[in-house]
Amino acid sequence: MKRESPAAAVDLTAMMEAILAKVRVYNLQADEDKLWFGFRFASEAHAAQVRKSGEPFFTHALTVTDILADLRLDVDTLIAAMVHDVVEDTHYELEDIRQRFGKDVAHMVDGVTKISGIRGVNLEARKAETYRKLVLAIAQDPRTVLIKLADRLHNMRTISHLAPDRQQDIAQETMDVYVPLAHRFGIARIKWELEDLAFKVLQPERYFEIEAGINQTRTERERLIQRLVEPLQQALDEAGIACAIKGRPKHFYSIYRKMKAQEIGLDRIYDLLALRVITGTKADCYHALGVLHSHYPPLADRIKDYIATPKANGYQSLHSTVRIPGGKYIEVQIRTEEMHQRSEIGIAAHWRYKEGGGADTEDLADMVQWLRQIMEWEEDVDDPREFMETLKADFFDDEVFVFSPGGDVFQLPRGATPLDFAFRIHSEVGFRCIGAKINGRIATLRSELHNGDTIEILTSKTPNPSASWLEIVRTSRAKHHLRRWIRTTQFQESVKLGRDILERDLHRGKIRTKDDQLLEVAQQMGYTELDKLLAAVGRGEVSAAKVSGRFAPHVESAAEKVISRGRELAGNLLRRPKTGVRVAGEDNLMISFARCCQPIPGDGIIGLITRGRGVSVHRVGCSNLNDPNLGPERLIDVTWDSPADQTYTVKLIIQAQDRPNLIMDISNKLSLTNTNLNSGDFATEDDMARVTLVVEVRNLNNLETIMKALYKVPGVTQIDRFQLGVSHS
Ligand code: MN
């Protein structure tokens, strides 16, 4: 990148004039005085500041405004863009913005400021938090995301002025958070540019390799496209279809992704050759598709009709891959000018200035409603990372379209299962789901749904959900309902178990109490309700002895001691060894825990009937259960029935930036959580450390507490539970 001109040479007023010229093209009524007022205010506020490039700081906000003028946005959004860094970087407060420019502009600036204020050591946690705040801001005013995307775009364009490690961080965050966001909001123009800029920073060698490859074959490719366009244009003209045909520019990162996914070289990417036909009307699109296919045979499974069923982000187009002379293939996209515009700017179309107004606000209302719903669901989730994980499917993934038996179309994320479909129809249908038919055939609840499937849900009269369903569903809606259900039932079960444990302990100590005395003790211990204390005992967070210790202790006589010890021993002999797992309907099965996935209470589990070793308990989703030789008759339902004091062994694999005292900090954190460490192992490669810990935990909650604590150790980037067959490097 070439050096920018020195500060004095940048003419801010000329930049502003250029923006106004763009605005006048689409909005003759724009309040230019208000725009100039914003310009003067922000340029004075930032007057003394300089960018790393040496340019006046305000060139940044002006360029952001310019990008948004290209998207043809309304005056308020343009002003918010001009002043977007004022609150963060100058002495002005949000109130100053509100007084001068009104509450809409202030809202947007507030949203943008909050998002950029996120700091933290751990990139993963920071990304999740950025993402959460973005969703929150968008739910309030979706124009905020447009400003933030334009802001990030300009920062990516000028990233070469930053230190290399900052570049890496920002590019990674761009790839992980902003690119998917631009995609979800359908702003293809910004998405592609962000993606290629981040790609260049993250994998410069691959980037330049592809760039060189494309340049090398350009002439040949252009000649080939020319040979195709002419006859096609002629055929379309003869059919009376007014249209324009363009060779489509390809983006480096999408080429790279295809090469990687299909493990092929640059020479075999069909999409290097791509055509786009822009027509006047929807009918013309289908007509043109017919004409195309009569000249070039289509690949049957590569015809996609996104006009009839638009993508979740509103994208509409017909796609077809056709065979051309010489045995090559080419993808052709056909759409109307309006669809094309929308595909470039997505959600921004809603604020586009239109003569006489009348923007279609229905989609937008849907989207905002959907985001608000997500924010409500988020309250279920404590860890922002988990929230992000849940949302990923809804937000980032491709979608499939499926049908109800009545013919209604439903859109679900790729990988969704019949259970997602059931919860999509109604939470009651989800809870009572016992099976499903896909295209008339009985299918398992785990089956992945495909485009065009017709799904029929089989229900029972009573709800019968299972915690293991959490591993099966993909949508945040289904996860939300299941989590809430699990939390309620687990609480009730913990209360019951806690009461049981406590009563036994009180009995052993010969202490008689009533509930009101117990409540008093609960309150002394900081619980508002007795049930909450009992649940804590049931979950093993509070020992029964700690509770009964608050009552007058009974001193056992020597004789009583002998008798109670005898009873205890007899009891131990009579009881089967406790494994903490119950097998449906069976009482005398031998049970063991699979070493490959190390299940603990709270995990969804499934039993595998082994030859001669009873039932081995695996985590739902353990890769060893995917063995095609395993018939369904060998799987059996099992549930946790775990005594509170039982512990289970879990191996954790921690990735961290290597540094002095890392191990000490990890073991200190571990001891703060009262965790027993059985063994540990430590290896380094370059500047990364890999720490393997074998710890004893009571249940999933306990493990999550431990992992959360370990994530707080500076430098820790990733913690995984051991799972055989999954690479942890
Ligand atoms: Mn900025």
XYZ file of C-alpha atoms and ligand atoms in Angstrom:
730
model
C 0.000 0.000 0.000
C 1.332 3.420 -0.848
C 1.877 6.104 1.759
C -1.033 8.467 2.274
C -0.440 12.118 1.655
C 0.632 14.284 4.607
C -2.015 15.842 6.864
C -1.915 19.297 5.339
C -2.647 18.001 1.860
C -5.969 16.343 2.748
C -8.835 18.604 1.848
C -11.662 17.650 4.202
C -14.073 20.120 2.638
C -13.494 18.578 -0.794
C -14.218 15.114 0.656
C -17.466 16.461 2.078
C -18.421 18.052 -1.251
C -17.903 14.682 -2.934
C -20.199 13.014 -0.399
C -22.894 15.640 -0.968
C -22.628 15.116 -4.725
C -23.365 11.418 -4.170
C -26.299 12.219 -1.884
C -27.835 14.609 -4.431
C -28.009 11.789 -6.966
C -30.493 9.855 -4.829
C -32.012 12.479 -2.521
C -32.592 16.002 -3.781
C -34.414 16.921 -0.578
C -31.549 15.951 1.759
C -31.033 18.513 4.532
C -27.601 19.741 3.478
C -27.425 22.334 6.264
C -27.780 19.574 8.824
C -25.048 17.563 7.085
C -22.699 20.588 7.066
C -23.509 21.179 10.726
C -22.432 17.606 11.474
C -19.300 18.119 9.373
C -18.248 21.293 11.257
C -18.991 19.802 14.658
C -17.017 16.597 14.057
C -14.113 18.237 12.217
C -13.625 20.697 15.089
C -13.978 17.960 17.722
C -11.274 15.843 16.036
C -9.189 18.816 14.855
C -6.051 18.015 16.858
C -6.045 14.248 16.179
C -4.005 12.386 13.606
C -4.311 8.797 12.327
C -1.432 6.310 12.287
C -1.207 6.995 8.555
C -0.447 10.648 9.283
C -3.799 11.840 7.930
C -6.162 14.000 10.000
C -8.277 11.709 12.173
C -11.500 13.037 10.685
C -10.688 11.537 7.255
C -11.693 8.231 8.850
C -15.233 9.291 9.819
C -15.655 11.043 6.466
C -14.648 7.932 4.533
C -17.107 5.890 6.618
C -19.786 8.431 5.674
C -18.769 8.166 2.031
C -19.133 4.362 2.072
C -22.639 4.796 3.492
C -23.513 7.426 0.862
C -22.650 4.753 -1.726
C -25.313 2.615 -0.071
C -27.661 5.600 -0.497
C -28.540 5.984 3.158
C -30.640 8.595 4.896
C -29.313 11.857 6.386
C -29.417 10.689 10.041
C -27.263 7.650 9.303
C -24.756 9.802 7.403
C -24.527 12.268 10.308
C -24.180 9.462 12.845
C -21.309 8.127 10.698
C -19.622 11.550 10.638
C -19.742 11.921 14.425
C -19.385 8.194 15.302
C -16.004 8.534 17.036
C -16.665 11.857 18.776
C -17.925 10.383 22.054
C -15.163 7.785 22.245
C -12.254 9.997 21.250
C -13.042 13.566 22.339
C -14.359 15.311 25.440
C -17.933 15.463 24.086
C -20.628 13.324 25.710
C -23.516 11.469 24.156
C -25.829 14.189 25.463
C -23.996 16.747 23.292
C -24.800 14.613 20.250
C -28.435 14.225 21.260
C -28.926 17.957 21.746
C -27.408 18.805 18.393
C -28.649 15.999 16.149
C -31.578 14.324 17.936
C -32.146 10.993 19.600
C -31.879 8.748 16.509
C -28.341 9.902 15.757
C -27.439 9.685 19.461
C -28.735 6.112 19.603
C -26.619 5.015 16.681
C -23.495 6.704 18.056
C -24.106 5.070 21.426
C -24.375 1.637 19.794
C -21.170 2.115 17.803
C -19.271 3.455 20.845
C -20.306 0.542 23.046
C -19.174 -1.996 20.501
C -15.733 -0.473 20.102
C -15.253 -0.177 23.865
C -14.749 -3.905 24.328
C -11.339 -4.851 25.635
C -9.958 -8.058 27.031
C -7.052 -10.447 26.843
C -8.886 -13.443 25.509
C -9.699 -13.051 21.826
C -12.471 -15.647 21.961
C -14.237 -13.992 24.867
C -13.792 -10.585 23.296
C -15.269 -11.754 20.007
C -18.252 -13.240 21.797
C -18.818 -10.045 23.753
C -18.473 -7.874 20.629
C -20.932 -10.085 18.931
C -23.425 -9.892 21.792
C -23.229 -6.109 21.894
C -23.653 -5.912 18.140
C -26.837 -7.928 18.297
C -28.088 -5.753 21.127
C -27.331 -2.548 19.236
C -28.882 -3.874 16.037
C -32.057 -4.825 17.856
C -32.340 -1.172 18.883
C -31.481 0.363 15.544
C -30.190 -1.830 12.700
C -28.522 1.188 11.059
C -25.875 0.853 13.790
C -24.527 -2.266 12.119
C -24.187 -0.439 8.803
C -22.040 2.245 10.432
C -20.003 -0.363 12.277
C -19.429 -2.359 9.085
C -18.373 0.746 7.134
C -16.117 1.701 10.069
C -14.482 -1.725 10.040
C -14.143 -1.616 6.262
C -12.150 1.620 6.348
C -10.016 0.333 9.219
C -9.287 -2.841 7.235
C -8.390 -0.816 4.132
C -5.809 1.096 6.170
C -4.657 -1.785 8.374
C -1.080 -1.761 7.047
C -0.304 1.166 9.362
C -0.757 -0.995 12.466
C 1.734 -3.293 14.189
C 1.712 -6.849 12.735
C 0.159 -8.555 15.784
C -2.635 -5.971 15.961
C -3.241 -6.598 12.267
C -3.625 -10.320 12.933
C -6.062 -9.736 15.786
C -8.215 -7.286 13.891
C -8.244 -9.386 10.723
C -9.255 -12.465 12.723
C -12.043 -10.588 14.435
C -13.182 -9.249 11.071
C -13.329 -12.756 9.652
C -15.114 -14.230 12.666
C -17.572 -11.496 13.575
C -18.000 -8.824 10.906
C -17.960 -10.944 7.764
C -20.763 -13.244 9.012
C -22.693 -10.198 10.138
C -22.418 -8.544 6.726
C -23.483 -11.848 5.212
C -26.488 -12.188 7.492
C -27.621 -8.691 6.622
C -27.108 -9.355 2.952
C -24.557 -6.605 2.353
C -22.522 -8.554 -0.177
C -20.526 -5.561 -1.355
C -19.030 -4.951 2.099
C -18.799 -8.648 2.935
C -16.569 -9.523 -0.033
C -14.218 -6.631 0.502
C -13.859 -7.294 4.247
C -13.261 -10.963 3.566
C -10.538 -10.391 0.998
C -8.808 -7.736 3.135
C -8.780 -10.058 6.169
C -7.632 -12.998 4.024
C -4.678 -10.952 2.793
C -3.544 -10.278 6.381
C -4.197 -13.770 7.740
C -2.807 -15.842 4.862
C -0.701 -13.555 2.692
C 1.027 -16.406 0.816
C -2.224 -18.033 -0.272
C -3.665 -14.642 -1.154
C -0.825 -13.667 -3.464
C -0.682 -17.164 -4.942
C -4.332 -16.910 -5.992
C -3.890 -13.361 -7.208
C -0.967 -14.424 -9.400
C -2.845 -17.478 -10.691
C -5.842 -15.417 -11.647
C -3.798 -12.771 -13.382
C -1.967 -15.445 -15.354
C -5.132 -16.977 -16.782
C -7.032 -13.726 -17.202
C -6.650 -13.318 -20.973
C -7.647 -16.900 -21.716
C -10.619 -16.640 -19.351
C -11.822 -13.360 -20.800
C -11.603 -14.751 -24.320
C -13.651 -17.786 -23.270
C -16.294 -15.626 -21.619
C -16.495 -13.452 -24.713
C -17.124 -16.550 -26.840
C -20.042 -17.433 -24.532
C -21.588 -14.032 -24.019
C -22.096 -13.199 -27.686
C -24.273 -16.193 -28.681
C -26.147 -16.086 -25.374
C -26.899 -12.383 -25.742
C -28.112 -13.037 -29.269
C -30.389 -15.891 -28.148
C -31.859 -13.764 -25.342
C -32.413 -10.849 -27.741
C -34.222 -13.163 -30.151
C -36.439 -14.360 -27.299
C -37.309 -10.718 -26.629
C -35.688 -10.569 -23.193
C -34.101 -7.218 -22.386
C -31.017 -7.932 -20.332
C -27.356 -7.240 -19.683
C -24.731 -10.001 -19.350
C -21.606 -9.479 -17.298
C -18.598 -11.570 -16.462
C -18.727 -11.771 -12.720
C -15.743 -10.604 -10.659
C -14.572 -13.366 -8.340
C -13.356 -12.801 -4.854
C -10.077 -14.311 -3.782
C -11.271 -15.678 -0.491
C -14.251 -17.500 -1.974
C -11.939 -19.093 -4.531
C -9.574 -20.147 -1.769
C -12.439 -21.617 0.258
C -13.639 -23.677 -2.700
C -10.129 -24.921 -3.439
C -9.815 -26.037 0.156
C -13.266 -27.571 0.463
C -12.969 -29.561 -2.772
C -9.231 -30.157 -2.462
C -8.618 -28.986 -5.992
C -6.286 -26.600 -7.720
C -7.057 -23.189 -9.092
C -7.427 -24.623 -12.614
C -10.417 -26.717 -11.594
C -12.574 -24.040 -9.953
C -15.645 -23.671 -12.186
C -16.505 -20.400 -10.579
C -13.477 -18.688 -12.033
C -15.790 -18.608 -14.993
C -18.993 -16.927 -13.993
C -21.691 -14.988 -15.748
C -24.456 -12.820 -14.466
C -27.598 -11.981 -16.424
C -29.539 -8.948 -15.204
C -33.108 -8.721 -16.496
C -36.063 -6.382 -16.040
C -38.716 -8.630 -14.506
C -39.058 -11.841 -12.536
C -40.785 -13.536 -15.471
C -37.792 -12.612 -17.648
C -35.507 -14.423 -15.198
C -37.287 -17.754 -15.671
C -37.605 -17.174 -19.396
C -33.881 -16.462 -19.619
C -33.112 -19.632 -17.656
C -35.075 -21.624 -20.237
C -33.162 -20.012 -23.093
C -29.849 -20.673 -21.327
C -30.657 -24.365 -20.840
C -31.714 -24.795 -24.456
C -28.187 -23.754 -25.484
C -26.092 -25.243 -22.700
C -27.160 -28.359 -20.753
C -27.443 -27.741 -16.995
C -25.980 -29.891 -14.249
C -29.253 -31.142 -12.814
C -28.344 -30.759 -9.169
C -26.847 -27.326 -9.594
C -30.026 -25.367 -10.385
C -31.113 -23.210 -7.467
C -34.229 -21.082 -7.326
C -33.633 -18.408 -4.702
C -36.378 -16.301 -6.280
C -39.159 -18.628 -5.146
C -37.439 -19.264 -1.814
C -35.109 -16.387 -0.952
C -32.215 -16.953 1.438
C -32.684 -15.856 5.034
C -30.808 -12.636 4.323
C -33.247 -11.767 1.526
C -30.989 -12.813 -1.366
C -32.884 -13.619 -4.571
C -31.494 -15.054 -7.796
C -31.578 -18.085 -10.087
C -28.330 -20.094 -10.190
C -27.471 -22.738 -12.731
C -24.219 -24.468 -13.592
C -24.150 -25.363 -17.293
C -21.772 -27.312 -19.514
C -20.038 -25.354 -22.224
C -18.056 -26.588 -25.242
C -14.719 -28.097 -24.294
C -16.164 -29.991 -21.302
C -15.960 -27.017 -18.980
C -18.643 -25.757 -16.623
C -19.743 -22.279 -15.791
C -22.101 -20.863 -13.181
C -24.726 -18.418 -14.408
C -26.739 -16.199 -12.074
C -29.951 -14.636 -13.333
C -31.789 -11.881 -11.502
C -33.589 -8.570 -11.903
C -31.838 -5.240 -11.437
C -33.746 -4.714 -8.201
C -32.756 -8.131 -6.840
C -29.185 -7.352 -7.816
C -29.180 -4.037 -5.965
C -30.639 -5.716 -2.922
C -28.040 -8.471 -3.010
C -25.325 -5.835 -2.942
C -26.642 -3.738 -0.096
C -29.068 -6.030 1.763
C -30.634 -4.554 4.844
C -29.369 -1.091 3.871
C -32.119 -1.046 1.231
C -34.606 -0.354 4.010
C -33.184 3.076 4.701
C -32.486 3.920 1.154
C -33.958 7.222 0.366
C -36.924 6.634 -1.935
C -38.983 9.190 -3.770
C -42.292 9.227 -1.880
C -41.004 6.806 0.790
C -42.829 3.476 0.859
C -39.918 1.184 1.664
C -41.066 -2.340 2.397
C -40.664 -2.510 6.127
C -42.137 -5.941 6.712
C -38.914 -7.953 6.418
C -37.201 -5.413 8.572
C -39.836 -5.620 11.283
C -39.446 -9.408 11.171
C -35.704 -9.156 11.554
C -35.854 -6.721 14.441
C -38.494 -8.861 16.138
C -36.272 -11.886 15.674
C -33.265 -10.088 17.176
C -35.281 -8.946 20.199
C -36.393 -12.527 20.732
C -32.780 -13.634 20.652
C -31.866 -11.045 23.257
C -34.563 -12.458 25.523
C -33.277 -15.965 25.030
C -29.795 -14.823 25.775
C -30.800 -14.320 29.390
C -30.839 -18.110 29.644
C -27.148 -18.291 28.973
C -24.409 -17.188 31.350
C -21.376 -17.512 29.132
C -21.274 -15.219 26.079
C -19.316 -17.919 24.266
C -22.170 -20.326 24.694
C -24.555 -17.690 23.458
C -22.457 -17.186 20.363
C -22.262 -20.936 19.786
C -26.049 -21.161 19.954
C -26.579 -18.272 17.613
C -24.062 -19.420 15.064
C -26.504 -21.829 13.498
C -29.271 -19.233 13.232
C -27.045 -16.473 12.118
C -24.139 -17.718 10.087
C -25.070 -20.974 8.465
C -26.773 -21.678 5.227
C -30.362 -22.697 5.377
C -32.553 -25.550 4.203
C -36.183 -25.273 3.203
C -38.539 -27.983 4.369
C -42.281 -28.534 4.229
C -44.998 -29.454 6.668
C -47.446 -32.172 5.507
C -49.841 -29.283 4.786
C -47.319 -27.743 2.367
C -46.157 -24.799 4.486
C -42.527 -23.851 3.932
C -40.162 -23.573 6.890
C -36.627 -22.276 6.829
C -34.113 -23.905 9.157
C -30.337 -23.736 9.459
C -28.349 -26.420 7.667
C -27.887 -29.427 9.955
C -31.281 -28.935 11.602
C -33.132 -32.078 12.709
C -36.812 -33.080 12.999
C -36.674 -31.841 16.593
C -35.790 -28.329 15.423
C -38.723 -28.526 13.069
C -41.024 -29.677 15.919
C -39.941 -26.805 18.179
C -40.273 -24.433 15.257
C -43.953 -25.354 14.918
C -44.657 -25.005 18.637
C -42.791 -25.676 21.861
C -45.551 -28.120 22.856
C -45.036 -30.097 19.660
C -41.337 -30.140 20.474
C -41.781 -31.392 24.017
C -44.234 -34.105 22.992
C -42.240 -35.226 19.974
C -41.486 -38.950 19.988
C -40.597 -39.495 16.374
C -40.751 -38.142 12.858
C -41.465 -39.118 9.319
C -39.322 -37.595 6.607
C -40.931 -37.895 3.176
C -43.284 -40.528 4.577
C -40.585 -42.685 6.120
C -39.900 -43.081 9.821
C -36.639 -41.311 10.601
C -34.602 -40.862 13.754
C -34.741 -37.574 15.617
C -31.080 -37.097 14.748
C -31.601 -37.180 10.989
C -30.350 -34.124 9.171
C -33.049 -32.357 7.163
C -32.488 -31.635 3.496
C -33.945 -29.147 1.071
C -37.437 -30.116 -0.010
C -38.048 -32.705 2.742
C -41.594 -33.023 4.030
C -41.602 -33.542 7.781
C -44.351 -35.048 9.871
C -43.904 -34.983 13.646
C -45.206 -37.860 15.752
C -46.232 -36.806 19.244
C -47.281 -38.461 22.481
C -50.053 -37.188 24.729
C -47.634 -36.164 27.448
C -44.383 -34.213 27.181
C -41.317 -36.397 27.235
C -38.218 -34.379 26.410
C -34.693 -35.505 27.201
C -31.596 -33.559 28.141
C -29.714 -35.390 25.408
C -31.833 -33.514 22.855
C -29.637 -30.489 23.459
C -26.972 -32.333 21.488
C -29.356 -32.977 18.644
C -30.985 -29.606 18.024
C -29.362 -26.774 16.080
C -31.689 -23.796 16.437
C -31.581 -21.334 19.300
C -35.342 -21.634 19.627
C -35.208 -25.363 20.423
C -32.172 -24.944 22.658
C -33.889 -22.207 24.590
C -36.965 -24.316 25.316
C -34.886 -27.353 26.244
C -32.582 -25.420 28.539
C -35.483 -23.906 30.369
C -37.064 -27.327 30.765
C -33.822 -28.887 31.991
C -33.289 -26.120 34.465
C -36.759 -26.532 35.960
C -36.688 -30.303 36.178
C -33.116 -30.413 37.371
C -33.999 -27.981 40.112
C -36.940 -30.075 41.230
C -34.819 -33.218 41.167
C -32.029 -31.525 43.080
C -34.479 -30.399 45.740
C -35.755 -33.944 46.157
C -32.279 -35.404 46.271
C -31.074 -32.698 48.647
C -33.913 -33.342 51.038
C -33.140 -37.039 50.954
C -29.461 -36.545 51.680
C -30.086 -33.981 54.378
C -32.734 -36.060 56.139
C -30.442 -39.053 56.200
C -27.635 -36.953 57.642
C -29.898 -35.389 60.253
C -31.214 -38.815 61.137
C -27.714 -40.174 61.539
C -26.960 -37.287 63.880
C -30.268 -37.935 65.672
C -31.341 -34.390 64.986
C -35.044 -33.672 64.662
C -36.057 -30.542 62.814
C -39.083 -29.041 61.164
C -39.163 -27.195 57.890
C -39.444 -23.781 59.533
C -36.228 -24.438 61.476
C -34.574 -25.564 58.259
C -35.771 -22.422 56.535
C -34.173 -20.352 59.277
C -30.879 -22.141 58.721
C -31.242 -21.675 54.968
C -31.676 -17.940 55.463
C -28.696 -17.785 57.806
C -26.709 -19.421 55.026
C -27.874 -16.805 52.510
C -30.694 -18.629 50.703
C -34.064 -16.938 50.272
C -35.970 -20.222 50.131
C -35.536 -23.622 51.697
C -35.798 -25.289 48.281
C -32.766 -23.361 47.081
C -30.667 -24.713 49.952
C -31.978 -28.225 49.375
C -31.162 -27.957 45.676
C -27.635 -26.823 46.546
C -27.254 -29.878 48.752
C -28.674 -32.048 45.969
C -26.193 -30.652 43.473
C -23.369 -31.232 45.917
C -22.521 -27.558 46.276
C -23.228 -27.591 50.007
C -22.527 -30.636 52.143
C -25.320 -32.013 54.273
C -22.934 -31.995 57.226
C -22.550 -28.243 56.918
C -26.318 -27.852 57.280
C -26.824 -30.367 60.081
C -23.779 -28.942 61.835
C -25.840 -25.823 62.472
C -28.121 -27.821 64.765
C -27.142 -28.972 68.228
C -24.776 -31.878 67.712
C -25.706 -35.151 69.277
C -22.799 -36.931 70.953
C -22.869 -40.634 70.184
C -22.164 -42.977 73.050
C -19.522 -45.641 72.531
C -22.234 -48.273 72.150
C -24.154 -46.227 69.610
C -20.960 -45.748 67.637
C -20.402 -49.482 67.365
C -23.989 -50.052 66.280
C -24.069 -47.302 63.661
C -20.691 -48.333 62.269
C -22.010 -51.887 61.980
C -25.092 -50.635 60.143
C -23.003 -48.636 57.768
C -20.805 -51.617 56.907
C -23.806 -53.859 56.419
C -25.392 -51.237 54.225
C -22.277 -51.003 52.095
C -22.233 -54.733 51.590
C -25.889 -54.876 50.632
C -25.764 -52.033 48.195
C -24.503 -52.583 44.686
C -21.473 -50.499 43.928
C -22.870 -47.113 42.955
C -22.036 -46.027 39.451
C -24.340 -43.077 39.337
C -26.091 -44.297 36.220
C -29.415 -46.030 35.818
C -30.338 -48.146 32.841
C -33.938 -47.967 31.702
C -35.905 -50.846 33.200
C -32.843 -52.866 34.226
C -31.430 -53.231 37.665
C -28.580 -55.667 37.577
C -26.432 -54.547 34.723
C -22.746 -53.996 34.992
C -21.958 -50.405 34.127
C -18.737 -48.721 33.098
C -17.799 -45.332 31.726
C -16.331 -45.059 28.270
C -12.745 -43.821 28.320
C -13.037 -42.316 24.895
C -15.393 -39.530 25.980
C -15.443 -39.580 29.805
C -19.070 -38.664 30.541
C -19.970 -36.800 33.722
C -23.375 -36.018 35.267
C -25.049 -33.325 33.243
C -23.767 -34.655 29.921
C -26.296 -36.220 27.610
C -25.452 -39.941 27.760
C -26.289 -43.118 25.950
C -25.511 -46.739 26.863
C -23.719 -49.147 24.555
C -24.329 -52.825 25.285
C -20.906 -54.457 25.101
C -20.036 -58.101 24.771
C -19.278 -59.351 28.268
C -18.648 -55.990 29.917
C -22.214 -54.882 30.544
C -23.219 -51.403 29.512
C -20.602 -48.850 28.638
C -21.810 -45.269 29.063
C -20.852 -42.750 26.353
C -21.502 -39.098 25.809
C -24.156 -38.405 23.205
C -22.229 -37.483 20.095
C -19.137 -39.527 20.993
C -17.517 -40.367 17.682
C -17.200 -44.029 18.664
C -20.978 -44.340 18.469
C -20.862 -43.394 14.788
C -19.369 -46.779 13.897
C -21.572 -48.018 11.045
C -21.265 -51.585 12.411
C -23.147 -50.576 15.541
C -26.778 -51.569 15.202
C -29.406 -49.522 17.008
C -30.269 -52.612 19.054
C -26.978 -52.185 20.892
C -27.822 -48.696 22.131
C -29.865 -48.280 25.275
C -31.228 -45.281 27.150
C -29.461 -44.492 30.403
C -29.973 -41.673 32.887
C -27.849 -40.126 35.593
C -28.661 -41.101 39.144
C -25.577 -39.849 40.801
C -24.884 -39.507 44.524
C -23.755 -35.996 45.338
C -20.367 -37.013 46.688
C -19.320 -39.080 43.700
C -16.562 -37.714 41.509
C -15.622 -38.529 37.928
C -12.356 -38.248 36.100
C -12.066 -35.836 33.211
C -9.110 -35.013 31.042
C -8.821 -31.408 29.905
C -6.619 -30.104 27.134
C -5.642 -26.470 27.521
C -4.010 -24.374 24.820
C -2.261 -21.247 25.965
C 0.347 -18.715 24.998
C 3.459 -19.964 26.699
C 4.864 -17.652 29.361
C 6.645 -17.829 32.720
C 4.442 -18.934 35.621
C 1.700 -20.275 33.339
C 1.579 -23.639 35.104
C 1.645 -22.002 38.518
C -1.266 -19.737 37.603
C -3.256 -22.661 36.269
C -2.707 -24.765 39.356
C -3.519 -21.810 41.630
C -6.802 -21.255 39.795
C -7.522 -24.955 40.055
C -6.994 -25.059 43.785
C -9.258 -22.028 44.221
C -12.068 -24.134 42.768
C -11.310 -26.983 45.213
C -10.518 -29.346 42.396
C -8.474 -32.499 42.805
C -5.752 -32.792 40.216
C -4.823 -36.418 39.453
C -2.123 -35.745 36.942
C -0.839 -33.114 34.586
C 1.292 -32.895 31.512
C 2.921 -29.987 29.754
C 4.325 -29.526 26.265
C 5.339 -26.500 24.247
C 5.638 -25.794 20.579
C 6.849 -22.421 19.330
C 5.239 -20.000 21.734
C 2.176 -22.138 22.424
C 1.803 -24.379 25.442
C -0.408 -27.431 25.672
C -1.355 -28.433 29.193
C -3.138 -31.703 29.861
C -4.870 -32.034 33.212
C -6.698 -35.014 34.666
C -9.101 -33.692 37.281
C -11.908 -35.028 39.431
C -15.267 -33.362 38.999
C -18.741 -33.958 40.375
C -20.788 -32.994 37.358
C -21.023 -30.795 34.297
C -21.837 -27.674 36.308
C -18.786 -28.264 38.404
C -16.666 -28.807 35.294
C -17.988 -25.640 33.701
C -17.110 -23.648 36.806
C -13.597 -25.055 36.621
C -13.266 -24.309 32.902
C -14.604 -20.801 33.375
C -11.999 -20.203 36.093
C -9.236 -21.596 33.874
C -10.272 -19.355 30.972
C -9.490 -16.439 33.270
C -5.821 -17.427 33.426
C -4.052 -14.903 31.152
C -2.890 -16.510 27.923
C -5.332 -19.413 27.906
C -6.973 -19.504 24.492
C -8.802 -22.799 24.362
C -9.927 -25.564 26.709
C -11.288 -28.833 25.388
C -12.532 -31.969 27.036
C -10.676 -35.020 25.887
C -12.525 -37.032 23.286
C -10.848 -39.978 21.642
C -10.765 -39.676 17.892
C -10.870 -35.892 17.917
C -7.633 -34.104 17.275
C -6.795 -31.562 19.941
C -3.773 -30.029 18.353
Mn -14.349 4.590 13.736
